[in-house]
Amino acid sequence: MNNNQQLLELIKIIGDETRFEILSVLQKGTLTIGELEQKIGRSRSTTFKQIKILKNAGIISSKKSGTRKYIMVRNKQIYSLFENLESFISTQESLFSKKTKNQENILLMGLDKSGKTSILLSFLGKKNLLAFINQNLKPTEGKQHMSSILYDLNMEFKYRPEVIYHEFGGQVVYRDLFTNKPDEVLENIDKIIYVLDIQDTDRYEESLSYFEIILKNIHINKLKIELNLFLHKYDPELDKEKYSNDFLNQQILNKVLDLVPIDQGISIFKTSIFTIFQKNLILQKNPPLY
C-alpha cells in the first residue's frame, strides 16, 4: 500500500463520527472502556466495535491493569493532523459551511428492521441486494452518514455533492435519543424518508407512534422538511388481497393523514426491493400556498 492509499485509509477510519469522538475523548488521557463508553454516549457493543477498528489500524492500543482494560492513543501526532484540518476548514468557510448551495440532505428513519439500509444502498446504485442483505446488513447505530455505512460494509463510496444521505437507527435506544435530542438529529435535514414495513403488521402502531413524534418535532420547531412515507416491502409475491388498498387505507393511510399537520406536505409510496429499488406514488398531500 503506497502513501496515498495509506492516507486515504486513515481518513476513512477517523472520518467516522463515533471513532472521531473516541479519539477526541482520548486526547485528554487514558480511559477505561466503561469511562469511554460513558463519555461518548454509545452502547457497549458500538464502543467495542469502533475500538476494534481503531486498534486494527494501529491508532490506539490497550493494556490491562487488574480487572480493568485501559484504552490509549499510540501516537499523539494524530492530533496534529486534527489541528491542521481544523485550521484548513477555518480558511475554507464557503466550502465547509454546514450546507453547500443546492445540496440536499436526506434522512432515512423508521423502526429497526424496516429496510432503511437496503433502500439507502439502492439510492447509491448498489445492485444484487438480495444476496448481499441476507449476509451482511447490520442494525444502524445512531445517525450515520452514507460514507460510514458503506465503509462498514466494505463497499466503495463515490461522493455526490448534490445529495447527501443519512440513516438513523430504529432501535428503541436511538428512538429515545431522537425524542430527547431531535434538534441534533434533524439539523440541516431537507427531507425525511420514513420507512414502514407493511409486512410487519404487529408493529404498525409502534411505527405510527414514532412517526407522530417526528411530525410533532418538525411542527413544533417550524422546520421546513419535505416528508416521504415509504410503505416498504410491498413485494411482487405479496398477498395483494391481504394487503389491499382498503386494508392499507384503514390500517395506515387514514391514520397518517390524521397525524400530518395541515401545513405539512407528504408523499406516500409503495416501495419494494427486488434486486433494484422500486416505488409507486399512491398519495400526495401538498401544504397550502401562502
Short mmCIF file of N, CA and C in Angstrom, two decimals, residues 1 13 16-17 19 22 33 42 86 89 95 97 101 109 116 124 165 223 236 239 251-252 264 268 270 275 287 290:
data_model
loop_
_atom_site.label_atom_id
_atom_site.label_comp_id
_atom_site.label_asym_id
_atom_site.label_seq_id
_atom_site.Cartn_x
_atom_site.Cartn_y
_atom_site.Cartn_z
N MET A 1 0.85 -1.19 0.00
CA MET A 1 0.00 0.00 0.00
C MET A 1 0.88 1.25 0.00
N ILE A 13 -11.01 5.96 8.23
CA ILE A 13 -11.16 5.44 9.59
C ILE A 13 -11.52 6.54 10.57
N ASP A 16 -15.26 8.50 10.57
CA ASP A 16 -16.48 8.02 11.21
C ASP A 16 -16.75 8.82 12.48
N GLU A 17 -18.00 9.22 12.70
CA GLU A 17 -18.33 10.10 13.83
C GLU A 17 -17.97 9.48 15.18
N ARG A 19 -15.82 7.00 15.87
CA ARG A 19 -14.38 6.83 16.03
C ARG A 19 -13.69 8.17 16.27
N ILE A 22 -14.21 9.05 19.87
CA ILE A 22 -13.32 8.25 20.74
C ILE A 22 -11.94 8.89 20.79
N ILE A 33 -12.60 1.24 29.28
CA ILE A 33 -13.66 1.09 28.28
C ILE A 33 -14.99 1.63 28.81
N ARG A 42 -22.36 6.06 23.72
CA ARG A 42 -22.73 4.97 22.81
C ARG A 42 -22.88 3.67 23.61
N GLU A 86 -8.52 21.37 11.14
CA GLU A 86 -9.34 22.45 11.69
C GLU A 86 -8.88 23.81 11.15
N ILE A 89 -10.06 24.09 7.54
CA ILE A 89 -11.50 24.32 7.45
C ILE A 89 -11.83 25.77 7.77
N LEU A 95 -16.58 26.43 1.54
CA LEU A 95 -16.56 25.02 1.18
C LEU A 95 -17.10 24.15 2.30
N SER A 97 -19.13 25.09 4.90
CA SER A 97 -20.31 25.55 5.61
C SER A 97 -21.20 24.36 5.88
N LYS A 101 -24.51 25.10 -1.24
CA LYS A 101 -25.60 25.53 -2.10
C LYS A 101 -26.06 24.37 -2.99
N MET A 109 -35.51 7.33 8.21
CA MET A 109 -35.90 7.00 9.57
C MET A 109 -36.96 5.90 9.54
N LYS A 116 -34.38 0.27 5.94
CA LYS A 116 -33.80 1.57 5.60
C LYS A 116 -32.46 1.46 4.89
N LEU A 124 -27.87 4.63 -3.73
CA LEU A 124 -26.46 4.82 -4.08
C LEU A 124 -26.02 3.92 -5.23
N TYR A 165 -27.00 11.43 1.88
CA TYR A 165 -27.92 10.56 2.60
C TYR A 165 -27.40 10.26 4.00
N LEU A 223 -39.85 23.50 11.28
CA LEU A 223 -38.85 23.10 10.30
C LEU A 223 -39.49 22.88 8.93
N PRO A 236 -43.53 -8.22 -4.98
CA PRO A 236 -44.38 -8.79 -6.04
C PRO A 236 -45.19 -10.00 -5.61
N ASP A 239 -49.34 -11.10 -0.81
CA ASP A 239 -50.77 -11.37 -0.93
C ASP A 239 -51.50 -10.03 -1.08
N GLN A 251 -55.62 0.73 7.94
CA GLN A 251 -54.59 0.48 8.94
C GLN A 251 -53.50 1.56 9.00
N ILE A 252 -53.26 2.23 7.86
CA ILE A 252 -52.12 3.16 7.81
C ILE A 252 -52.49 4.54 7.28
N GLN A 264 -48.15 20.73 6.66
CA GLN A 264 -47.07 19.80 6.30
C GLN A 264 -47.48 18.96 5.09
N ILE A 268 -46.62 9.67 -0.23
CA ILE A 268 -46.62 8.29 0.27
C ILE A 268 -46.45 7.34 -0.91
N LYS A 270 -45.69 3.16 -2.24
CA LYS A 270 -45.46 1.73 -2.04
C LYS A 270 -44.08 1.43 -2.59
N THR A 275 -33.86 -6.89 -6.16
CA THR A 275 -32.62 -6.59 -6.86
C THR A 275 -32.46 -5.10 -7.04
N PRO A 287 -48.80 21.10 1.03
CA PRO A 287 -49.14 22.13 2.01
C PRO A 287 -49.79 23.31 1.29
N TYR A 290 -49.04 30.06 0.61
CA TYR A 290 -49.34 31.34 1.28
C TYR A 290 -48.82 32.49 0.43
#
